[in-house]
């Protein structure tokens, strides 16, 4: 079965293509390469011993989408394509709404024209805002504190309405907690452009000597050691979560939501210690003021996915830091070097 993977050249999409292929599906990658390298295709080929089909295109290009959906006889879409920098989204809100929200409307319009009725969407735990309770389950109210977060809330609403309008449609929004780690081969991973916003890539660039020290944003939170707590989930587990969701609900319809997390939180200091041990280097850090908009703690109640999808994260923090280090030390400057 052919599945269109928008944003399939990116960090999460590329790992999910591997999981889809392993499960017997045929992913067709659709990406405009705005935040990824064409070299990902070579890496995928080495890992899977398979040449993945790739269409260079934008989700705002309805004609190209329609042609691709028809030419490849696509049955379902895994929709990863989006811009994802929280800070940039507050500076360029229209660009974010255009890419993430209008782009999704264009995609759904093309799908409707081509009679493709199933979509798996990359949502985020950011839709829970500042948690009212922990661990967070799917019933927690949703909101947002920045334009990026609002794009996720809005797309979830659009998917709801799209399903209400046609009882055959299926939309599954997967709310990721904090994706981390790399493919265990070290051939595929996350390579952010510029200074990383996220903790794990910042630590790994510090370990490899590209950055002098990690700024820890706040050490006065109400947590075990005062630093922020997050639910880090291995990219391989996350990728398998997508396959589990689709395989389980392939014959269903309606609008569904699942948390994909481990249920366990780690502090920033715990992550630095784990990474230091994987890389066998000391990682310098300094305490800095809290980052605007950050919350103290965030971790999932992931029992719905376990109960309904039979999916559970298997890999621990050591696997995340070991695999990230393998990737970072092999490709210190990402694949473009
Ligand atoms: P990424 O930037 O590595 O991958 C996104 C891919 O989409 C890139 O290859 C990019 O070139 C492509 N893309 C962007 N706009 C496009 C467009 N208009 N047309 C075609 N392709 C386009 O990001 P990622 O970390 O792999 O994230 C994948 C999805 O998961 C995103 O929707 C993101 O918002 C969501 N998500 C990510 C995280 C995280 O921490 N990485 C957390 C929660 C949710
Ligand atoms: N942190 C630092 N120093 C850094 C970077 C991060 O101390 O250089 C801290 C943060 O304050 C936070 C933790 O490390 O306590 C994790 O921060 P990240 O930026 O890695 O992740 P966030 O939880 O802030 O946000 C991530 C994604 C969002 C997504 C959210 C929920 O970046 O897009 O998870 O899924 F919405």
Short mmCIF file of C-alpha atoms and ligand atoms in Angstrom, two decimals:
data_model
loop_
_atom_site.label_atom_id
_atom_site.label_comp_id
_atom_site.label_asym_id
_atom_site.label_seq_id
_atom_site.Cartn_x
_atom_site.Cartn_y
_atom_site.Cartn_z
CA UNK A 1 0.00 0.00 0.00
CA UNK A 2 1.37 3.40 -1.04
CA UNK A 3 1.44 6.12 1.63
CA UNK A 4 2.30 9.73 0.96
CA UNK A 5 4.68 11.09 3.61
CA UNK A 6 4.73 14.89 3.59
CA UNK A 7 7.88 16.19 5.28
CA UNK A 8 9.34 12.69 4.91
CA UNK A 9 12.88 14.01 4.50
CA UNK A 10 12.80 15.60 7.96
CA UNK A 11 13.81 14.21 11.33
CA UNK A 12 10.63 12.38 12.36
CA UNK A 13 9.30 11.73 8.83
CA UNK A 14 12.48 9.99 7.65
CA UNK A 15 12.55 7.60 10.61
CA UNK A 16 8.84 6.91 10.10
CA UNK A 17 9.47 6.05 6.43
CA UNK A 18 11.85 3.33 7.65
CA UNK A 19 9.25 2.00 10.09
CA UNK A 20 6.55 2.04 7.40
CA UNK A 21 8.75 0.19 4.94
CA UNK A 22 9.70 -2.37 7.58
CA UNK A 23 5.99 -2.95 8.26
CA UNK A 24 5.32 -3.67 4.55
CA UNK A 25 3.99 -0.27 3.43
CA UNK A 26 5.47 1.79 0.58
CA UNK A 27 6.19 5.38 1.62
CA UNK A 28 6.30 8.03 -1.12
CA UNK A 29 8.15 11.06 0.24
CA UNK A 30 6.83 14.55 -0.56
CA UNK A 31 9.01 17.39 0.75
CA UNK A 32 10.13 20.86 -0.36
CA UNK A 33 13.54 20.42 1.36
CA UNK A 34 13.06 23.71 3.23
CA UNK A 35 14.44 22.11 6.40
CA UNK A 36 16.11 18.91 5.22
CA UNK A 37 18.85 17.58 2.98
CA UNK A 38 18.46 15.57 -0.23
CA UNK A 39 21.20 13.35 1.23
CA UNK A 40 18.63 11.82 3.58
CA UNK A 41 17.55 9.71 0.59
CA UNK A 42 21.01 8.08 0.34
CA UNK A 43 21.01 7.36 4.07
CA UNK A 44 17.55 5.77 3.86
CA UNK A 45 18.75 3.61 0.98
CA UNK A 46 21.79 2.40 2.91
CA UNK A 47 19.76 1.58 6.01
CA UNK A 48 16.81 -0.13 4.31
CA UNK A 49 18.53 -1.42 1.17
CA UNK A 50 15.64 0.10 -0.72
CA UNK A 51 15.28 3.16 -2.95
CA UNK A 52 12.53 5.38 -1.58
CA UNK A 53 10.43 7.37 -4.06
CA UNK A 54 10.83 11.12 -3.60
CA UNK A 55 8.79 13.98 -5.03
CA UNK A 56 10.17 17.47 -4.43
CA UNK A 57 7.11 19.59 -3.82
CA UNK A 58 5.32 21.97 -1.49
CA UNK A 59 2.12 21.18 0.40
CA UNK A 60 0.78 24.52 -0.81
CA UNK A 61 1.04 23.28 -4.42
CA UNK A 62 -2.36 21.67 -4.90
CA UNK A 63 -1.81 20.61 -8.53
CA UNK A 64 1.42 18.81 -7.71
CA UNK A 65 -0.19 17.15 -4.70
CA UNK A 66 -3.14 15.95 -6.74
CA UNK A 67 -0.88 14.62 -9.46
CA UNK A 68 1.26 12.80 -6.88
CA UNK A 69 -1.75 11.30 -5.06
CA UNK A 70 -3.12 10.01 -8.38
CA UNK A 71 0.16 8.93 -10.01
CA UNK A 72 1.16 6.83 -7.02
CA UNK A 73 -2.32 5.55 -6.19
CA UNK A 74 -1.95 6.85 -2.63
CA UNK A 75 -4.24 5.33 0.03
CA UNK A 76 -3.29 7.40 3.08
CA UNK A 77 -1.20 10.43 4.02
CA UNK A 78 1.25 10.77 6.93
CA UNK A 79 1.51 14.54 7.32
CA UNK A 80 4.76 15.75 8.93
CA UNK A 81 5.47 18.82 6.77
CA UNK A 82 5.47 21.97 8.86
CA UNK A 83 7.64 24.74 10.20
CA UNK A 84 8.42 24.10 13.86
CA UNK A 85 10.51 26.85 15.47
CA UNK A 86 8.46 28.32 18.32
CA UNK A 87 10.49 31.58 18.51
CA UNK A 88 10.37 32.20 14.75
CA UNK A 89 6.62 31.61 14.76
CA UNK A 90 6.13 34.65 17.01
CA UNK A 91 8.26 36.78 14.63
CA UNK A 92 6.67 35.45 11.42
CA UNK A 93 3.16 34.33 12.37
CA UNK A 94 1.72 34.67 8.86
CA UNK A 95 4.44 32.46 7.41
CA UNK A 96 3.62 29.81 10.03
CA UNK A 97 -0.14 29.98 9.49
CA UNK A 98 0.36 29.89 5.73
CA UNK A 99 2.71 26.92 5.75
CA UNK A 100 1.17 24.86 8.53
CA UNK A 101 -2.54 25.70 8.40
CA UNK A 102 -3.14 26.77 4.76
CA UNK A 103 -0.75 24.02 3.66
CA UNK A 104 -2.84 21.43 5.50
CA UNK A 105 -6.09 22.79 4.03
CA UNK A 106 -4.54 22.53 0.55
CA UNK A 107 -3.41 18.99 1.30
CA UNK A 108 -6.89 17.96 2.51
CA UNK A 109 -8.47 19.59 -0.55
CA UNK A 110 -6.17 17.63 -2.85
CA UNK A 111 -6.90 14.45 -0.88
CA UNK A 112 -10.64 15.05 -1.21
CA UNK A 113 -10.30 15.53 -4.97
CA UNK A 114 -8.33 12.29 -5.23
CA UNK A 115 -10.59 10.35 -2.84
CA UNK A 116 -7.84 9.80 -0.25
CA UNK A 117 -9.64 9.58 3.08
CA UNK A 118 -7.01 8.86 5.73
CA UNK A 119 -4.50 11.16 7.37
CA UNK A 120 -2.08 10.79 10.28
CA UNK A 121 -1.07 14.20 11.59
CA UNK A 122 1.97 15.33 13.62
CA UNK A 123 0.53 17.23 16.52
CA UNK A 124 2.39 18.15 19.68
CA UNK A 125 2.13 18.19 23.45
CA UNK A 126 2.44 21.95 23.04
CA UNK A 127 -1.39 21.91 22.61
CA UNK A 128 -1.69 21.25 26.36
CA UNK A 129 -0.12 24.64 27.23
CA UNK A 130 0.82 24.95 30.90
CA UNK A 131 -0.48 21.63 32.26
CA UNK A 132 -3.40 21.75 34.69
CA UNK A 133 -2.46 18.27 35.92
CA UNK A 134 0.21 15.61 35.38
CA UNK A 135 0.59 13.16 33.75
CA UNK A 136 -1.32 14.71 30.85
CA UNK A 137 -3.98 12.57 29.19
CA UNK A 138 -5.79 13.27 25.93
CA UNK A 139 -8.79 14.76 27.78
CA UNK A 140 -6.70 17.67 29.07
CA UNK A 141 -8.01 20.98 27.62
CA UNK A 142 -6.07 22.29 24.65
CA UNK A 143 -4.74 25.77 24.03
CA UNK A 144 -1.58 27.47 22.80
CA UNK A 145 0.87 30.14 23.86
CA UNK A 146 2.49 30.94 20.49
CA UNK A 147 1.56 30.86 16.76
CA UNK A 148 3.31 27.49 16.22
CA UNK A 149 1.16 25.95 18.96
CA UNK A 150 -1.97 27.56 17.53
CA UNK A 151 -1.24 25.99 14.13
CA UNK A 152 -1.40 22.57 15.82
CA UNK A 153 -4.63 23.43 17.67
CA UNK A 154 -6.18 24.81 14.47
CA UNK A 155 -5.22 21.83 12.33
CA UNK A 156 -6.66 19.44 14.93
CA UNK A 157 -9.93 21.41 14.71
CA UNK A 158 -9.87 21.33 10.90
CA UNK A 159 -9.34 17.56 10.97
CA UNK A 160 -12.30 17.18 13.34
CA UNK A 161 -14.55 19.14 11.00
CA UNK A 162 -13.25 17.27 7.94
CA UNK A 163 -14.21 13.98 9.60
CA UNK A 164 -17.60 15.27 10.73
CA UNK A 165 -18.39 16.28 7.15
CA UNK A 166 -17.69 12.84 5.71
CA UNK A 167 -18.22 9.73 7.76
CA UNK A 168 -15.65 7.74 5.81
CA UNK A 169 -12.76 10.07 6.65
CA UNK A 170 -10.15 9.08 9.22
CA UNK A 171 -7.81 11.57 10.93
CA UNK A 172 -5.42 10.59 13.71
CA UNK A 173 -3.60 13.41 15.50
CA UNK A 174 -0.54 12.13 17.33
CA UNK A 175 0.59 14.47 20.09
CA UNK A 176 4.31 13.98 20.46
CA UNK A 177 6.07 14.77 23.68
CA UNK A 178 9.83 15.47 23.23
CA UNK A 179 11.31 13.47 20.34
CA UNK A 180 15.00 12.63 20.86
CA UNK A 181 17.64 10.17 19.70
CA UNK A 182 18.67 8.97 16.27
CA UNK A 183 18.66 5.84 14.15
CA UNK A 184 20.82 3.25 16.01
CA UNK A 185 23.08 2.97 12.93
CA UNK A 186 24.12 6.60 13.45
CA UNK A 187 23.27 7.24 9.77
CA UNK A 188 20.16 9.32 10.36
CA UNK A 189 19.29 11.88 13.01
CA UNK A 190 18.37 15.46 13.73
CA UNK A 191 20.52 18.25 12.32
CA UNK A 192 18.98 21.62 13.08
CA UNK A 193 20.12 24.63 11.07
CA UNK A 194 21.77 27.39 13.12
CA UNK A 195 21.80 27.41 16.89
CA UNK A 196 19.60 24.58 18.19
CA UNK A 197 16.51 25.62 20.15
CA UNK A 198 16.01 22.17 21.63
CA UNK A 199 17.93 20.66 24.48
CA UNK A 200 19.20 17.38 23.01
CA UNK A 201 20.82 18.83 19.84
CA UNK A 202 22.30 21.67 21.92
CA UNK A 203 23.87 19.18 24.32
CA UNK A 204 25.20 16.99 21.51
CA UNK A 205 26.76 19.98 19.73
CA UNK A 206 28.38 20.96 23.03
CA UNK A 207 29.71 17.41 23.50
CA UNK A 208 31.26 17.45 20.02
CA UNK A 209 32.93 20.81 20.75
CA UNK A 210 30.82 23.09 18.54
CA UNK A 211 29.36 24.94 21.52
CA UNK A 212 31.18 25.92 24.68
CA UNK A 213 28.51 25.16 27.24
CA UNK A 214 24.82 24.43 27.64
CA UNK A 215 22.66 27.21 29.03
CA UNK A 216 20.23 25.65 31.47
CA UNK A 217 17.13 27.80 31.36
CA UNK A 218 16.16 28.04 35.02
CA UNK A 219 17.18 26.09 38.12
CA UNK A 220 14.42 27.32 40.40
CA UNK A 221 11.49 25.31 39.07
CA UNK A 222 9.47 23.17 41.45
CA UNK A 223 11.15 19.97 40.26
CA UNK A 224 13.57 17.46 41.77
CA UNK A 225 16.70 19.52 40.99
CA UNK A 226 15.08 22.82 39.96
CA UNK A 227 15.53 22.29 36.20
CA UNK A 228 12.73 21.64 33.69
CA UNK A 229 11.22 18.16 33.36
CA UNK A 230 10.21 16.72 29.96
CA UNK A 231 9.07 13.39 28.57
CA UNK A 232 11.76 12.47 26.01
CA UNK A 233 10.73 9.78 23.55
CA UNK A 234 13.11 7.87 21.29
CA UNK A 235 12.61 8.63 17.60
CA UNK A 236 12.45 4.88 16.79
CA UNK A 237 9.61 4.39 19.30
CA UNK A 238 7.86 7.48 17.94
CA UNK A 239 8.15 6.16 14.37
CA UNK A 240 6.66 2.82 15.41
CA UNK A 241 3.82 4.63 17.17
CA UNK A 242 2.73 6.00 13.78
CA UNK A 243 2.66 2.57 12.20
CA UNK A 244 0.74 1.17 15.19
CA UNK A 245 -1.85 3.96 14.97
CA UNK A 246 -2.39 3.50 11.25
CA UNK A 247 -2.39 -0.31 11.32
CA UNK A 248 -4.93 -0.35 14.15
CA UNK A 249 -7.33 2.15 12.61
CA UNK A 250 -6.93 1.47 8.87
CA UNK A 251 -10.50 0.24 8.63
CA UNK A 252 -12.00 2.88 10.95
CA UNK A 253 -13.20 6.42 10.45
CA UNK A 254 -13.52 9.54 12.56
CA UNK A 255 -11.19 11.92 14.32
CA UNK A 256 -8.86 10.37 16.90
CA UNK A 257 -6.12 11.67 19.18
CA UNK A 258 -3.24 9.88 20.92
CA UNK A 259 -0.37 11.00 23.12
CA UNK A 260 2.98 9.53 22.12
CA UNK A 261 5.29 9.75 25.10
CA UNK A 262 6.93 7.45 27.63
CA UNK A 263 5.10 8.65 30.73
CA UNK A 264 8.37 9.42 32.48
CA UNK A 265 9.99 12.83 32.86
CA UNK A 266 13.68 13.73 33.13
CA UNK A 267 15.26 16.98 34.27
CA UNK A 268 17.73 18.96 32.15
CA UNK A 269 20.54 17.99 34.55
CA UNK A 270 19.64 14.30 34.24
CA UNK A 271 19.82 14.54 30.45
CA UNK A 272 23.21 16.26 30.61
CA UNK A 273 24.53 13.53 32.94
CA UNK A 274 23.20 10.76 30.66
CA UNK A 275 24.71 12.38 27.57
CA UNK A 276 28.03 12.90 29.29
CA UNK A 277 28.19 9.21 30.06
CA UNK A 278 27.27 8.18 26.46
CA UNK A 279 29.83 10.51 24.91
CA UNK A 280 32.39 9.98 27.64
CA UNK A 281 33.08 13.72 27.79
CA UNK A 282 32.39 16.33 30.37
CA UNK A 283 29.62 18.69 29.23
CA UNK A 284 29.96 22.23 30.53
CA UNK A 285 26.84 24.07 31.54
CA UNK A 286 25.77 27.35 33.11
CA UNK A 287 22.54 28.25 34.80
CA UNK A 288 20.69 30.98 32.91
CA UNK A 289 17.35 32.72 33.51
CA UNK A 290 14.15 30.84 32.68
CA UNK A 291 13.22 30.86 28.98
CA UNK A 292 10.05 32.84 28.27
CA UNK A 293 7.03 30.59 27.80
CA UNK A 294 8.67 27.50 29.35
CA UNK A 295 6.80 25.33 31.80
CA UNK A 296 8.24 23.45 34.78
CA UNK A 297 7.15 19.90 33.97
CA UNK A 298 5.46 18.04 31.19
CA UNK A 299 4.98 14.33 30.83
CA UNK A 300 2.43 12.06 29.24
CA UNK A 301 -0.17 9.66 30.34
CA UNK A 302 0.47 7.29 27.43
CA UNK A 303 -1.94 4.57 28.48
CA UNK A 304 -4.52 5.22 25.73
CA UNK A 305 -1.96 4.35 23.03
CA UNK A 306 -0.97 1.24 24.96
CA UNK A 307 -4.55 0.13 25.44
CA UNK A 308 -5.89 0.86 21.94
CA UNK A 309 -2.82 0.56 19.73
CA UNK A 310 -0.82 -1.99 21.69
CA UNK A 311 2.05 0.46 21.46
CA UNK A 312 4.43 1.40 24.25
CA UNK A 313 7.77 3.19 24.15
CA UNK A 314 10.55 0.65 24.71
CA UNK A 315 13.77 2.63 24.55
CA UNK A 316 15.23 4.46 27.53
CA UNK A 317 17.23 7.65 27.99
CA UNK A 318 20.54 5.80 27.57
CA UNK A 319 19.44 4.58 24.11
CA UNK A 320 18.47 8.18 23.22
CA UNK A 321 21.79 9.68 24.30
CA UNK A 322 23.91 6.76 22.93
CA UNK A 323 22.21 6.96 19.52
CA UNK A 324 22.30 10.76 19.36
CA UNK A 325 26.01 10.66 20.15
CA UNK A 326 26.67 8.01 17.48
CA UNK A 327 24.95 10.23 14.88
CA UNK A 328 26.52 13.49 16.11
CA UNK A 329 30.05 12.12 16.24
CA UNK A 330 29.74 10.55 12.78
CA UNK A 331 28.22 13.68 11.19
CA UNK A 332 29.26 16.63 13.40
CA UNK A 333 27.89 19.12 10.85
CA UNK A 334 24.91 17.10 9.67
CA UNK A 335 24.68 15.44 6.26
CA UNK A 336 25.61 18.54 4.25
CA UNK A 337 29.31 18.20 5.05
P1 LIG B 1 11.71 18.71 10.36
O1 LIG B 1 11.84 20.16 10.10
O2 LIG B 1 12.95 17.89 10.53
O3 LIG B 1 10.83 18.02 9.22
C1 LIG B 1 9.79 18.71 8.57
C2 LIG B 1 9.95 18.49 7.06
O4 LIG B 1 8.89 19.14 6.40
C3 LIG B 1 11.26 19.05 6.50
O5 LIG B 1 11.91 18.07 5.73
C4 LIG B 1 10.81 20.22 5.63
O6 LIG B 1 11.66 20.40 4.52
C5 LIG B 1 9.40 19.81 5.25
N1 LIG B 1 8.47 20.91 4.96
C6 LIG B 1 8.22 22.01 5.71
N2 LIG B 1 7.31 22.78 5.08
C7 LIG B 1 6.96 22.15 3.94
C8 LIG B 1 6.08 22.44 2.88
N3 LIG B 1 5.38 23.59 2.86
N4 LIG B 1 5.96 21.58 1.86
C9 LIG B 1 6.69 20.43 1.84
N5 LIG B 1 7.56 20.09 2.81
C10 LIG B 1 7.70 20.95 3.85
O7 LIG B 1 10.77 18.56 11.65
P2 LIG B 1 10.46 17.27 12.53
O8 LIG B 1 11.10 17.46 13.85
O9 LIG B 1 10.71 16.05 11.76
O10 LIG B 1 8.88 17.48 12.75
C11 LIG B 1 7.93 16.79 11.98
C12 LIG B 1 6.54 17.18 12.45
O11 LIG B 1 6.41 16.87 13.85
C13 LIG B 1 6.22 18.65 12.34
O12 LIG B 1 4.86 18.80 11.98
C14 LIG B 1 6.44 19.19 13.74
O13 LIG B 1 5.70 20.35 13.99
C15 LIG B 1 5.97 18.01 14.56
N6 LIG B 1 6.54 17.96 15.94
C16 LIG B 1 7.90 17.98 16.10
C17 LIG B 1 8.42 17.95 17.40
C18 LIG B 1 9.92 17.98 17.63
O14 LIG B 1 10.35 18.28 18.75
N7 LIG B 1 10.76 17.65 16.63
C19 LIG B 1 7.57 17.90 18.52
C20 LIG B 1 6.19 17.87 18.31
C21 LIG B 1 5.69 17.90 16.99
N1 LIG B 2 16.53 23.76 27.74
C1 LIG B 2 17.66 24.28 28.32
N2 LIG B 2 18.64 24.74 27.49
C2 LIG B 2 18.54 24.71 26.13
C3 LIG B 2 17.38 24.17 25.55
C4 LIG B 2 16.38 23.70 26.38
O1 LIG B 2 17.78 24.33 29.54
O2 LIG B 2 19.48 25.15 25.44
C5 LIG B 2 15.48 23.19 28.62
C6 LIG B 2 14.13 23.87 28.49
O3 LIG B 2 14.04 24.97 29.35
C7 LIG B 2 13.18 22.71 28.85
C8 LIG B 2 13.92 21.46 28.33
O4 LIG B 2 15.28 21.84 28.22
O5 LIG B 2 13.08 22.60 30.25
C9 LIG B 2 13.43 20.99 26.97
O6 LIG B 2 13.44 22.08 26.05
P1 LIG B 2 13.25 21.87 24.48
O7 LIG B 2 13.38 23.21 23.83
O8 LIG B 2 14.13 20.78 24.00
O9 LIG B 2 11.75 21.32 24.36
P2 LIG B 2 10.37 21.97 24.80
O10 LIG B 2 9.74 21.03 25.77
O11 LIG B 2 10.51 23.38 25.22
O12 LIG B 2 9.58 21.98 23.42
C10 LIG B 2 9.51 20.83 22.58
C11 LIG B 2 9.40 21.27 21.11
C12 LIG B 2 8.11 21.97 20.88
C13 LIG B 2 6.99 21.11 21.32
C14 LIG B 2 7.17 20.72 22.77
C15 LIG B 2 6.09 19.80 23.25
O13 LIG B 2 10.45 22.14 20.78
O14 LIG B 2 7.95 22.23 19.51
O15 LIG B 2 8.42 20.07 22.93
O16 LIG B 2 6.04 18.67 22.46
F1 LIG B 2 5.84 21.78 21.17
#
